[in-house]
Short mmCIF file of C-alpha atoms in Angstrom, two decimals:
data_model
loop_
_atom_site.label_atom_id
_atom_site.label_comp_id
_atom_site.label_asym_id
_atom_site.label_seq_id
_atom_site.Cartn_x
_atom_site.Cartn_y
_atom_site.Cartn_z
CA UNK A 1 0.00 0.00 0.00
CA UNK A 2 1.31 3.41 -0.95
CA UNK A 3 0.62 6.66 0.87
CA UNK A 4 1.43 10.26 -0.03
CA UNK A 5 1.02 13.71 1.46
CA UNK A 6 -0.03 16.99 -0.14
CA UNK A 7 -0.90 20.44 1.08
CA UNK A 8 -4.32 20.20 -0.58
CA UNK A 9 -6.20 17.26 -2.08
CA UNK A 10 -8.78 18.30 -4.72
CA UNK A 11 -11.27 15.57 -5.63
CA UNK A 12 -12.84 16.43 -9.01
CA UNK A 13 -11.52 18.13 -12.14
CA UNK A 14 -14.36 20.31 -13.43
CA UNK A 15 -14.26 24.10 -13.46
CA UNK A 16 -14.49 24.28 -9.65
CA UNK A 17 -11.65 21.83 -9.02
CA UNK A 18 -9.37 23.26 -11.71
CA UNK A 19 -9.93 26.85 -10.60
CA UNK A 20 -9.07 25.99 -7.03
CA UNK A 21 -6.05 23.84 -7.92
CA UNK A 22 -4.51 26.46 -10.20
CA UNK A 23 -4.86 29.18 -7.58
CA UNK A 24 -3.40 27.05 -4.79
CA UNK A 25 -0.54 25.68 -6.86
CA UNK A 26 1.29 28.99 -6.74
CA UNK A 27 2.18 28.29 -3.11
CA UNK A 28 1.16 24.67 -2.40
CA UNK A 29 1.60 21.09 -3.57
CA UNK A 30 -1.78 19.99 -4.90
CA UNK A 31 -3.13 16.54 -5.81
CA UNK A 32 -5.96 16.59 -8.36
CA UNK A 33 -7.97 13.35 -8.41
CA UNK A 34 -10.35 12.58 -11.28
CA UNK A 35 -12.29 9.40 -12.11
CA UNK A 36 -11.55 9.46 -15.81
CA UNK A 37 -9.54 12.17 -17.57
CA UNK A 38 -9.33 15.86 -16.70
CA UNK A 39 -11.75 16.79 -19.47
CA UNK A 40 -14.51 14.40 -18.29
CA UNK A 41 -16.83 16.64 -16.28
CA UNK A 42 -20.21 18.35 -16.42
CA UNK A 43 -18.37 21.67 -16.80
CA UNK A 44 -17.01 20.54 -20.15
CA UNK A 45 -20.55 19.96 -21.41
CA UNK A 46 -21.87 23.38 -20.37
CA UNK A 47 -22.94 25.08 -23.59
CA UNK A 48 -24.60 28.32 -22.54
CA UNK A 49 -22.00 30.34 -20.68
CA UNK A 50 -21.39 32.31 -17.49
CA UNK A 51 -23.88 34.83 -16.08
CA UNK A 52 -22.17 38.01 -14.89
CA UNK A 53 -22.83 41.74 -14.98
CA UNK A 54 -20.38 43.00 -17.60
CA UNK A 55 -22.37 45.55 -19.60
CA UNK A 56 -23.08 49.14 -18.55
CA UNK A 57 -26.70 48.50 -19.56
CA UNK A 58 -26.94 45.78 -16.90
CA UNK A 59 -26.78 46.05 -13.10
CA UNK A 60 -25.88 43.88 -10.14
CA UNK A 61 -29.32 44.49 -8.66
CA UNK A 62 -31.02 43.24 -11.82
CA UNK A 63 -28.97 40.03 -11.79
CA UNK A 64 -29.69 39.56 -8.10
CA UNK A 65 -33.42 40.06 -8.61
CA UNK A 66 -33.52 37.62 -11.54
CA UNK A 67 -31.75 35.03 -9.37
CA UNK A 68 -34.12 35.57 -6.43
CA UNK A 69 -37.20 35.30 -8.66
CA UNK A 70 -35.99 32.08 -10.28
CA UNK A 71 -35.11 30.67 -6.84
CA UNK A 72 -38.78 30.86 -5.80
CA UNK A 73 -38.18 32.60 -2.48
CA UNK A 74 -35.55 30.18 -1.22
CA UNK A 75 -32.27 31.86 -2.22
CA UNK A 76 -29.89 32.96 0.51
CA UNK A 77 -29.88 36.70 -0.18
CA UNK A 78 -26.53 37.38 1.49
CA UNK A 79 -24.84 34.64 -0.52
CA UNK A 80 -26.62 35.73 -3.71
CA UNK A 81 -25.35 39.29 -3.32
CA UNK A 82 -21.83 38.05 -2.68
CA UNK A 83 -21.63 35.69 -5.66
CA UNK A 84 -23.23 38.11 -8.13
CA UNK A 85 -21.01 40.96 -6.95
CA UNK A 86 -17.89 38.82 -7.38
CA UNK A 87 -18.97 37.64 -10.84
CA UNK A 88 -17.20 40.27 -12.99
CA UNK A 89 -13.90 39.69 -11.16
CA UNK A 90 -14.22 35.93 -11.64
CA UNK A 91 -14.85 36.31 -15.38
CA UNK A 92 -11.84 38.61 -15.66
CA UNK A 93 -9.74 35.88 -14.03
CA UNK A 94 -10.74 33.50 -16.81
CA UNK A 95 -9.98 36.10 -19.48
CA UNK A 96 -6.56 36.65 -17.91
CA UNK A 97 -6.05 32.89 -18.06
CA UNK A 98 -6.57 33.05 -21.82
CA UNK A 99 -10.12 31.77 -22.21
CA UNK A 100 -11.32 32.75 -25.68
CA UNK A 101 -14.86 34.10 -25.28
CA UNK A 102 -16.91 35.06 -28.34
CA UNK A 103 -16.16 38.63 -29.41
CA UNK A 104 -18.60 41.35 -30.48
CA UNK A 105 -17.20 44.68 -31.62
CA UNK A 106 -20.67 46.25 -31.37
CA UNK A 107 -20.87 45.61 -27.62
CA UNK A 108 -19.06 48.02 -25.30
CA UNK A 109 -17.61 45.04 -23.40
CA UNK A 110 -15.98 43.71 -26.54
CA UNK A 111 -17.74 40.37 -26.02
CA UNK A 112 -21.01 38.90 -27.26
CA UNK A 113 -23.53 38.57 -24.44
CA UNK A 114 -26.54 36.33 -24.89
CA UNK A 115 -29.76 36.01 -22.91
CA UNK A 116 -31.30 32.92 -21.37
CA UNK A 117 -34.54 32.01 -19.62
CA UNK A 118 -35.21 33.96 -16.42
CA UNK A 119 -32.73 36.75 -17.25
CA UNK A 120 -34.01 40.28 -17.79
CA UNK A 121 -30.88 41.31 -19.69
CA UNK A 122 -28.23 39.93 -22.03
CA UNK A 123 -25.49 39.00 -19.57
CA UNK A 124 -24.26 35.53 -20.54
CA UNK A 125 -20.65 35.64 -21.70
CA UNK A 126 -19.88 32.56 -23.77
CA UNK A 127 -17.65 30.87 -26.30
CA UNK A 128 -20.10 30.09 -29.12
CA UNK A 129 -22.17 27.16 -27.80
CA UNK A 130 -19.27 25.27 -26.22
CA UNK A 131 -18.30 27.53 -23.33
CA UNK A 132 -17.64 24.80 -20.81
CA UNK A 133 -15.40 22.85 -23.15
CA UNK A 134 -13.35 25.91 -24.11
CA UNK A 135 -12.88 26.91 -20.45
CA UNK A 136 -12.11 23.33 -19.41
CA UNK A 137 -9.51 22.80 -22.13
CA UNK A 138 -7.82 26.12 -21.36
CA UNK A 139 -7.49 25.42 -17.63
CA UNK A 140 -6.68 21.73 -18.14
CA UNK A 141 -3.67 22.59 -20.29
CA UNK A 142 -2.38 24.92 -17.59
CA UNK A 143 -2.94 22.35 -14.82
CA UNK A 144 -1.08 19.66 -16.75
CA UNK A 145 1.92 21.95 -17.17
CA UNK A 146 2.02 23.18 -13.56
CA UNK A 147 4.90 21.62 -11.58
CA UNK A 148 3.02 21.84 -8.26
CA UNK A 149 -0.06 19.92 -9.44
CA UNK A 150 0.02 16.12 -9.34
CA UNK A 151 -2.76 14.77 -11.57
CA UNK A 152 -4.23 11.38 -10.73
CA UNK A 153 -6.49 10.36 -13.61
CA UNK A 154 -8.55 7.16 -13.42
CA UNK A 155 -8.65 7.41 -9.62
CA UNK A 156 -11.83 7.49 -7.54
CA UNK A 157 -12.09 8.59 -3.92
CA UNK A 158 -13.61 5.96 -1.62
CA UNK A 159 -14.14 7.87 1.60
CA UNK A 160 -12.77 10.77 3.60
CA UNK A 161 -10.41 10.14 6.52
CA UNK A 162 -11.58 12.11 9.57
CA UNK A 163 -10.66 12.39 13.22
CA UNK A 164 -13.98 10.77 14.17
CA UNK A 165 -13.24 7.72 12.04
CA UNK A 166 -9.76 7.53 13.53
CA UNK A 167 -11.19 8.04 17.04
CA UNK A 168 -8.92 11.02 17.61
CA UNK A 169 -9.79 13.64 20.20
CA UNK A 170 -9.76 17.08 18.52
CA UNK A 171 -11.42 19.37 21.06
CA UNK A 172 -14.95 18.57 20.00
CA UNK A 173 -14.62 19.25 16.27
CA UNK A 174 -14.24 16.78 13.42
CA UNK A 175 -11.16 17.19 11.22
CA UNK A 176 -10.51 15.87 7.71
CA UNK A 177 -7.02 14.51 7.05
CA UNK A 178 -7.38 13.26 3.47
CA UNK A 179 -9.01 10.34 1.69
CA UNK A 180 -8.66 6.75 0.57
CA UNK A 181 -8.41 6.63 -3.22
CA UNK A 182 -8.75 3.69 -5.61
CA UNK A 183 -6.45 3.49 -8.63
CA UNK A 184 -9.08 2.12 -11.03
CA UNK A 185 -6.64 0.67 -13.57
CA UNK A 186 -4.29 -0.95 -11.04
CA UNK A 187 -6.98 -1.97 -8.55
CA UNK A 188 -4.91 -0.60 -5.66
CA UNK A 189 -6.16 1.61 -2.81
CA UNK A 190 -3.88 4.47 -1.75
CA UNK A 191 -3.93 6.71 1.31
CA UNK A 192 -3.64 10.38 0.42
CA UNK A 193 -3.02 12.64 3.41
CA UNK A 194 -3.64 16.37 3.01
CA UNK A 195 -3.78 19.43 5.22
CA UNK A 196 -6.90 20.48 3.32
CA UNK A 197 -9.31 18.39 1.25
CA UNK A 198 -11.75 19.76 -1.34
CA UNK A 199 -14.84 17.98 -2.68
CA UNK A 200 -15.45 19.16 -6.26
CA UNK A 201 -17.03 16.06 -7.77
CA UNK A 202 -20.07 17.69 -9.40
CA UNK A 203 -23.69 16.64 -9.08
CA UNK A 204 -25.73 13.45 -9.13
CA UNK A 205 -27.54 13.45 -12.48
CA UNK A 206 -26.82 9.76 -13.06
CA UNK A 207 -29.34 9.01 -10.31
CA UNK A 208 -31.89 9.37 -13.12
CA UNK A 209 -32.46 7.30 -16.23
CA UNK A 210 -32.45 10.35 -18.50
CA UNK A 211 -29.88 13.06 -17.82
CA UNK A 212 -27.72 15.61 -19.58
CA UNK A 213 -24.89 14.80 -17.16
CA UNK A 214 -21.79 12.77 -18.02
CA UNK A 215 -21.35 9.25 -16.66
CA UNK A 216 -19.07 10.55 -13.87
CA UNK A 217 -21.91 12.51 -12.18
CA UNK A 218 -22.70 9.94 -9.50
CA UNK A 219 -22.95 12.16 -6.42
CA UNK A 220 -19.62 11.00 -4.99
CA UNK A 221 -18.71 14.17 -3.10
CA UNK A 222 -22.18 14.63 -1.62
CA UNK A 223 -22.24 11.01 -0.43
CA UNK A 224 -18.72 11.14 1.02
CA UNK A 225 -19.44 14.41 2.79
CA UNK A 226 -22.68 13.02 4.22
CA UNK A 227 -21.01 9.84 5.47
CA UNK A 228 -18.30 11.95 7.12
CA UNK A 229 -20.88 14.04 9.02
CA UNK A 230 -21.57 17.12 6.88
CA UNK A 231 -25.01 18.66 6.75
CA UNK A 232 -26.76 18.38 3.40
CA UNK A 233 -29.47 20.81 2.25
CA UNK A 234 -32.26 21.08 -0.35
CA UNK A 235 -31.58 17.82 -2.17
CA UNK A 236 -35.20 17.66 -3.35
CA UNK A 237 -34.48 20.42 -5.87
CA UNK A 238 -33.19 18.60 -8.92
CA UNK A 239 -33.31 20.73 -12.03
CA UNK A 240 -34.58 19.05 -15.18
CA UNK A 241 -33.31 20.82 -18.27
CA UNK A 242 -36.27 21.33 -20.60
CA UNK A 243 -34.45 20.59 -23.85
CA UNK A 244 -32.31 17.47 -24.19
CA UNK A 245 -32.03 16.16 -27.77
CA UNK A 246 -34.43 13.27 -28.32
CA UNK A 247 -32.76 10.78 -30.63
CA UNK A 248 -31.84 7.07 -30.19
CA UNK A 249 -28.20 7.77 -31.05
CA UNK A 250 -27.77 11.00 -29.08
CA UNK A 251 -26.57 10.22 -25.58
CA UNK A 252 -27.23 13.06 -23.13
CA UNK A 253 -26.85 15.84 -25.71
CA UNK A 254 -28.05 19.15 -24.35
CA UNK A 255 -29.70 21.85 -26.45
CA UNK A 256 -28.60 25.02 -24.70
CA UNK A 257 -31.06 27.47 -23.20
CA UNK A 258 -29.49 30.11 -25.44
CA UNK A 259 -31.42 28.63 -28.39
CA UNK A 260 -34.62 29.85 -26.76
CA UNK A 261 -32.83 33.03 -25.75
CA UNK A 262 -32.16 33.73 -29.42
CA UNK A 263 -35.77 33.14 -30.45
CA UNK A 264 -36.32 29.38 -30.41
CA UNK A 265 -39.97 28.33 -30.02
CA UNK A 266 -41.35 25.19 -28.40
CA UNK A 267 -44.00 23.47 -30.50
CA UNK A 268 -46.24 20.43 -30.62
CA UNK A 269 -45.92 17.96 -33.52
CA UNK A 270 -48.56 19.93 -35.48
CA UNK A 271 -46.48 23.11 -35.19
CA UNK A 272 -48.62 24.80 -32.50
CA UNK A 273 -46.82 26.72 -29.74
CA UNK A 274 -47.81 25.80 -26.18
CA UNK A 275 -45.64 27.80 -23.77
CA UNK A 276 -47.78 31.00 -23.88
CA UNK A 277 -50.60 28.94 -22.31
CA UNK A 278 -48.35 27.96 -19.39
CA UNK A 279 -46.53 31.20 -18.56
CA UNK A 280 -46.59 34.81 -19.78
CA UNK A 281 -42.82 34.64 -20.31
CA UNK A 282 -43.40 31.74 -22.72
CA UNK A 283 -40.11 30.13 -23.87
CA UNK A 284 -38.10 32.48 -21.64
CA UNK A 285 -39.71 31.30 -18.41
CA UNK A 286 -37.36 29.67 -15.84
CA UNK A 287 -36.39 26.07 -16.42
CA UNK A 288 -38.70 24.48 -13.86
CA UNK A 289 -41.76 26.02 -15.50
CA UNK A 290 -40.68 25.08 -19.03
CA UNK A 291 -39.78 21.51 -18.01
CA UNK A 292 -43.15 20.98 -16.28
CA UNK A 293 -44.98 22.45 -19.27
CA UNK A 294 -43.25 20.04 -21.63
CA UNK A 295 -43.88 17.12 -19.26
CA UNK A 296 -47.57 18.13 -19.05
CA UNK A 297 -48.00 18.33 -22.83
CA UNK A 298 -46.20 15.03 -23.43
CA UNK A 299 -48.30 13.15 -20.87
CA UNK A 300 -51.55 14.83 -21.89
CA UNK A 301 -51.09 14.00 -25.60
CA UNK A 302 -49.07 10.79 -25.29
CA UNK A 303 -46.03 12.30 -27.02
CA UNK A 304 -42.50 10.95 -27.08
CA UNK A 305 -41.11 14.48 -27.39
CA UNK A 306 -41.88 18.07 -28.35
CA UNK A 307 -40.00 20.29 -30.80
CA UNK A 308 -37.74 23.31 -30.46
CA UNK A 309 -37.88 25.40 -33.63
CA UNK A 310 -35.37 28.14 -34.48
CA UNK A 311 -35.40 27.55 -38.23
CA UNK A 312 -36.96 31.00 -38.76
CA UNK A 313 -33.58 32.58 -37.93
CA UNK A 314 -31.05 33.07 -40.79
CA UNK A 315 -28.97 29.95 -41.45
CA UNK A 316 -25.64 31.78 -41.15
CA UNK A 317 -26.73 33.17 -37.75
CA UNK A 318 -27.48 29.66 -36.44
CA UNK A 319 -24.29 28.12 -37.79
CA UNK A 320 -22.24 30.97 -36.32
CA UNK A 321 -23.90 31.02 -32.87
CA UNK A 322 -24.58 27.30 -32.42
CA UNK A 323 -21.90 25.40 -34.35
CA UNK A 324 -21.76 22.47 -31.89
CA UNK A 325 -25.52 21.94 -31.93
CA UNK A 326 -25.76 22.48 -35.69
CA UNK A 327 -23.05 19.93 -36.47
CA UNK A 328 -24.24 17.31 -33.97
CA UNK A 329 -27.84 17.53 -35.17
CA UNK A 330 -26.69 17.38 -38.79
CA UNK A 331 -24.78 14.17 -38.02
CA UNK A 332 -28.10 12.72 -36.84
CA UNK A 333 -30.00 13.90 -39.92
CA UNK A 334 -31.54 17.04 -38.39
CA UNK A 335 -30.90 20.36 -40.14
CA UNK A 336 -31.76 23.00 -37.52
CA UNK A 337 -31.78 25.73 -40.21
CA UNK A 338 -34.73 23.98 -41.90
CA UNK A 339 -36.54 21.88 -39.29
CA UNK A 340 -37.30 21.77 -35.55
CA UNK A 341 -35.24 19.82 -33.01
CA UNK A 342 -36.97 16.97 -31.11
CA UNK A 343 -36.44 17.52 -27.35
CA UNK A 344 -37.40 16.09 -23.96
CA UNK A 345 -36.65 17.17 -20.37
CA UNK A 346 -33.75 15.41 -18.59
CA UNK A 347 -32.15 15.61 -15.15
CA UNK A 348 -29.59 18.37 -15.38
CA UNK A 349 -28.46 20.01 -12.13
CA UNK A 350 -28.41 19.23 -8.40
CA UNK A 351 -29.36 22.46 -6.61
CA UNK A 352 -28.81 21.00 -3.16
CA UNK A 353 -25.62 19.61 -1.68
CA UNK A 354 -23.17 19.89 1.18
CA UNK A 355 -23.80 23.00 3.28
CA UNK A 356 -20.94 25.50 2.99
CA UNK A 357 -20.25 29.14 3.74
CA UNK A 358 -18.98 31.67 1.21
CA UNK A 359 -15.41 30.47 1.76
CA UNK A 360 -16.36 26.93 0.79
CA UNK A 361 -15.99 25.62 4.35
CA UNK A 362 -18.09 22.62 5.41
CA UNK A 363 -19.01 21.46 8.93
CA UNK A 364 -15.75 19.50 9.10
CA UNK A 365 -12.48 21.35 9.73
CA UNK A 366 -10.12 21.48 6.73
CA UNK A 367 -12.79 20.06 4.42
CA UNK A 368 -14.16 22.26 1.64
CA UNK A 369 -16.84 21.73 -1.01
CA UNK A 370 -17.19 23.72 -4.23
CA UNK A 371 -19.27 23.65 -7.40
CA UNK A 372 -22.35 21.48 -7.85
CA UNK A 373 -21.33 19.30 -4.90
CA UNK A 374 -21.98 22.22 -2.56
CA UNK A 375 -25.05 24.09 -1.39
CA UNK A 376 -24.42 27.83 -1.11
CA UNK A 377 -28.03 29.01 -1.18
CA UNK A 378 -27.54 30.86 -4.48
CA UNK A 379 -29.89 28.66 -6.48
CA UNK A 380 -32.75 28.42 -4.00
CA UNK A 381 -35.52 26.18 -5.30
CA UNK A 382 -34.48 26.59 -8.93
CA UNK A 383 -31.13 27.56 -10.47
CA UNK A 384 -31.14 30.51 -12.84
CA UNK A 385 -29.54 29.63 -16.19
CA UNK A 386 -25.73 30.02 -16.36
CA UNK A 387 -25.42 30.81 -12.65
CA UNK A 388 -23.71 27.45 -12.05
CA UNK A 389 -20.36 28.25 -13.68
CA UNK A 390 -20.53 31.64 -11.96
CA UNK A 391 -20.90 29.93 -8.57
CA UNK A 392 -18.07 27.47 -9.41
CA UNK A 393 -15.68 30.31 -10.12
CA UNK A 394 -16.57 32.64 -7.25
CA UNK A 395 -16.63 30.04 -4.47
CA UNK A 396 -13.52 28.26 -5.76
CA UNK A 397 -11.57 31.52 -5.82
CA UNK A 398 -12.85 32.32 -2.32
CA UNK A 399 -12.02 28.85 -0.99
CA UNK A 400 -8.51 29.00 -2.45
CA UNK A 401 -7.89 32.31 -0.71
CA UNK A 402 -9.21 30.93 2.58
CA UNK A 403 -6.96 27.87 2.36
CA UNK A 404 -3.92 30.05 1.66
CA UNK A 405 -4.77 32.37 4.56
CA UNK A 406 -5.19 29.60 7.15
CA UNK A 407 -2.20 28.39 9.18
CA UNK A 408 -0.92 24.99 8.12
CA UNK A 409 -2.05 22.09 10.31
CA UNK A 410 0.44 19.39 11.34
CA UNK A 411 0.65 16.34 9.08
CA UNK A 412 -1.20 13.31 10.45
CA UNK A 413 0.01 9.73 10.22
CA UNK A 414 -2.84 7.78 8.62
CA UNK A 415 -3.58 4.05 8.53
CA UNK A 416 -3.53 2.15 5.25
CA UNK A 417 -6.67 0.74 3.67
CA UNK A 418 -7.52 -2.67 5.18
CA UNK A 419 -8.41 -5.42 2.69
CA UNK A 420 -7.57 -8.33 4.96
CA UNK A 421 -11.17 -9.49 5.38
CA UNK A 422 -12.55 -9.14 1.85
CA UNK A 423 -12.38 -11.19 -1.36
CA UNK A 424 -12.93 -10.58 -5.06
CA UNK A 425 -16.60 -10.32 -6.05
CA UNK A 426 -18.11 -13.47 -7.51
CA UNK A 427 -21.08 -11.93 -9.38
CA UNK A 428 -20.63 -8.32 -10.46
CA UNK A 429 -23.86 -8.52 -12.48
CA UNK A 430 -25.57 -7.58 -9.19
CA UNK A 431 -24.05 -4.10 -9.48
CA UNK A 432 -25.23 -3.42 -13.03
CA UNK A 433 -28.71 -4.76 -12.22
CA UNK A 434 -29.06 -2.57 -9.13
CA UNK A 435 -27.70 0.48 -11.00
CA UNK A 436 -30.37 0.07 -13.70
CA UNK A 437 -33.17 -0.51 -11.18
CA UNK A 438 -32.22 2.58 -9.17
CA UNK A 439 -32.16 4.94 -12.14
CA UNK A 440 -35.49 3.67 -13.47
CA UNK A 441 -37.47 3.98 -10.25
CA UNK A 442 -35.91 7.37 -9.48
CA UNK A 443 -37.05 8.60 -12.91
CA UNK A 444 -40.57 7.17 -12.46
CA UNK A 445 -41.14 8.04 -8.80
CA UNK A 446 -38.93 11.05 -7.99
CA UNK A 447 -39.01 12.95 -11.28
CA UNK A 448 -40.55 16.22 -12.46
CA UNK A 449 -43.93 15.56 -10.78
CA UNK A 450 -44.06 13.71 -7.44
CA UNK A 451 -46.63 12.19 -5.09
CA UNK A 452 -46.42 10.82 -1.54
CA UNK A 453 -47.08 7.30 -2.78
CA UNK A 454 -44.34 7.49 -5.42
CA UNK A 455 -41.85 8.78 -2.87
CA UNK A 456 -42.75 6.01 -0.42
CA UNK A 457 -42.23 3.39 -3.13
CA UNK A 458 -38.85 4.87 -3.98
CA UNK A 459 -37.83 4.97 -0.31
CA UNK A 460 -38.74 1.30 0.14
CA UNK A 461 -36.64 0.24 -2.85
CA UNK A 462 -33.72 2.40 -1.74
CA UNK A 463 -33.76 0.73 1.67
CA UNK A 464 -33.55 -2.71 0.08
CA UNK A 465 -30.78 -1.63 -2.28
CA UNK A 466 -28.82 -0.01 0.55
CA UNK A 467 -28.84 -3.21 2.60
CA UNK A 468 -27.69 -5.25 -0.39
CA UNK A 469 -24.91 -2.81 -1.30
CA UNK A 470 -23.69 -2.48 2.29
CA UNK A 471 -23.34 -6.25 2.50
CA UNK A 472 -21.53 -6.32 -0.85
CA UNK A 473 -19.21 -3.47 0.20
CA UNK A 474 -18.33 -5.24 3.45
CA UNK A 475 -17.39 -8.56 1.86
CA UNK A 476 -15.75 -7.77 -1.49
CA UNK A 477 -12.90 -5.64 -2.78
CA UNK A 478 -14.00 -2.25 -3.98
CA UNK A 479 -14.37 -1.43 -7.66
CA UNK A 480 -15.26 1.88 -9.30
CA UNK A 481 -18.69 0.51 -10.30
CA UNK A 482 -19.45 -0.53 -6.72
CA UNK A 483 -18.30 2.80 -5.31
CA UNK A 484 -20.40 4.80 -7.80
CA UNK A 485 -23.49 2.67 -7.10
CA UNK A 486 -22.97 3.06 -3.35
CA UNK A 487 -22.80 6.84 -3.77
CA UNK A 488 -25.81 6.96 -6.10
CA UNK A 489 -27.96 5.02 -3.63
CA UNK A 490 -26.84 7.31 -0.79
CA UNK A 491 -27.61 10.43 -2.84
CA UNK A 492 -30.98 9.03 -3.96
CA UNK A 493 -31.87 8.46 -0.32
CA UNK A 494 -31.03 12.10 0.47
CA UNK A 495 -33.18 13.32 -2.44
CA UNK A 496 -36.19 11.21 -1.40
CA UNK A 497 -35.89 12.06 2.32
CA UNK A 498 -35.71 15.75 1.50
CA UNK A 499 -38.68 15.53 -0.88
CA UNK A 500 -40.80 13.78 1.76
CA UNK A 501 -40.07 16.55 4.26
CA UNK A 502 -41.28 19.34 1.94
CA UNK A 503 -45.07 19.62 2.24
CA UNK A 504 -45.53 22.16 -0.53
CA UNK A 505 -44.71 22.72 -4.20
CA UNK A 506 -41.91 25.19 -4.77
CA UNK A 507 -39.56 25.68 -7.69
CA UNK A 508 -38.21 22.37 -8.92
CA UNK A 509 -40.14 20.32 -6.37
CA UNK A 510 -43.73 19.78 -7.52
CA UNK A 511 -46.03 17.52 -5.51
CA UNK A 512 -49.58 16.61 -6.49
CA UNK A 513 -50.37 16.04 -2.81
CA UNK A 514 -49.10 19.48 -1.79
CA UNK A 515 -49.73 21.63 -4.85
CA UNK A 516 -49.76 24.97 -2.96
CA UNK A 517 -46.71 27.05 -2.06
CA UNK A 518 -46.37 27.85 1.64
CA UNK A 519 -46.12 31.55 2.58
CA UNK A 520 -42.75 31.05 4.29
CA UNK A 521 -39.81 29.46 2.50
CA UNK A 522 -37.50 27.24 4.55
CA UNK A 523 -34.52 25.08 3.64
CA UNK A 524 -34.59 21.31 4.04
CA UNK A 525 -31.46 20.51 6.04
CA UNK A 526 -30.50 16.92 6.83
CA UNK A 527 -28.08 16.06 9.62
CA UNK A 528 -26.62 12.58 9.99
CA UNK A 529 -27.59 11.07 13.34
#
């Protein structure tokens, strides 16, 4: 068994993890752990862009108000002010890093700003329709070249190492000292000790059968934080993106909100628009409203999908603004300049997560959480479009500064991973079967529209799966598939428990049994007993 020590261990390589690692690496030795390669993250698939007040025609107050309205009364106003106010500085950091955003000589900022659902102004800075990929590639190249960053690709964190697990007495508080990490290719478990540990593993979209998320989005950081003793908040608010491409050969391909921002219209198969009947903002309503409207129309009429039509815009405009979408659709036989795009809603973003403050600190000393893994309170009951990359940047920059400002804690001698009482699994088909069952019943019972009975059915199945997985975990050597399934079941349990505690419909959580919105908005906070 090998062990190593770093100043900071960053688990996850999306925008949040890369931003934090690059800032810390100027003064610290950083380990960056990622399950696949550095480019495999939800950040890389973000098409729309980053919401920030950059134009003189815009204002911080307008962005704040748009965020609060979309959040359905549940946003933390102090945190919302902080993140929005720090947005311009965060975007400038990316520009200084060399990120190539789309230019516009006609705009006083020098950059093209687009508009998305829920925004009152054009404030989304972007790189065509592949913003996340451009940002990710730019920062990845710099991380690879940095001498103080050790990159561990094809490694998955198993669990955090804390003072409570080690039965150490630390004056009443729980400390994090690092994590056990599985080298997926070698099958070896390593002990990584660190003065500070950061969870930046993204969300939990793979809990659901249909999602825009990459395969790595299995809720690892949320589950590890929960098992270690962190509070988790608002897990019932899972955002379903209204427009995922509906095609048998298109796996999780998102059609960015900017298509509707630039005039795209949602239509039924006969060409009739339906959004004006659901909301006065029509196609530019927040995502929860649009997703429920599509779900309603599909169920009412027995449709497999609806259609997003932007073919009325000039062809050169579409090819210039949406080259990724244009080319991908064309590969599948869909010419968006001439015909509508078939779309369906799909699980897209986890608004809840590990409770943190504006410095990224969790309930456990020397443990931070950033990005989609964390709950800041910015998104409330429904995330405003393109606020996610904004939050990643701002909180990661803040957390990096906090880590650098804190005095270094003494290195801790940590025990190696114990495999003395386990064997190789005899039937791994159990894992794939349980994975499939979980994602199907979560889609059917804990999706866009919920009921008490559906939630109870889901909870019952989760309990059975948890018992089976715990037994499997205790008796067999760990594999990446087992670890991901274990984390998905844990995260699913948190989603269902949170949903059962909310006796109202608000934002992304819609219950047929509690269709009204309560006059007072409160967070759903879970604390491990």
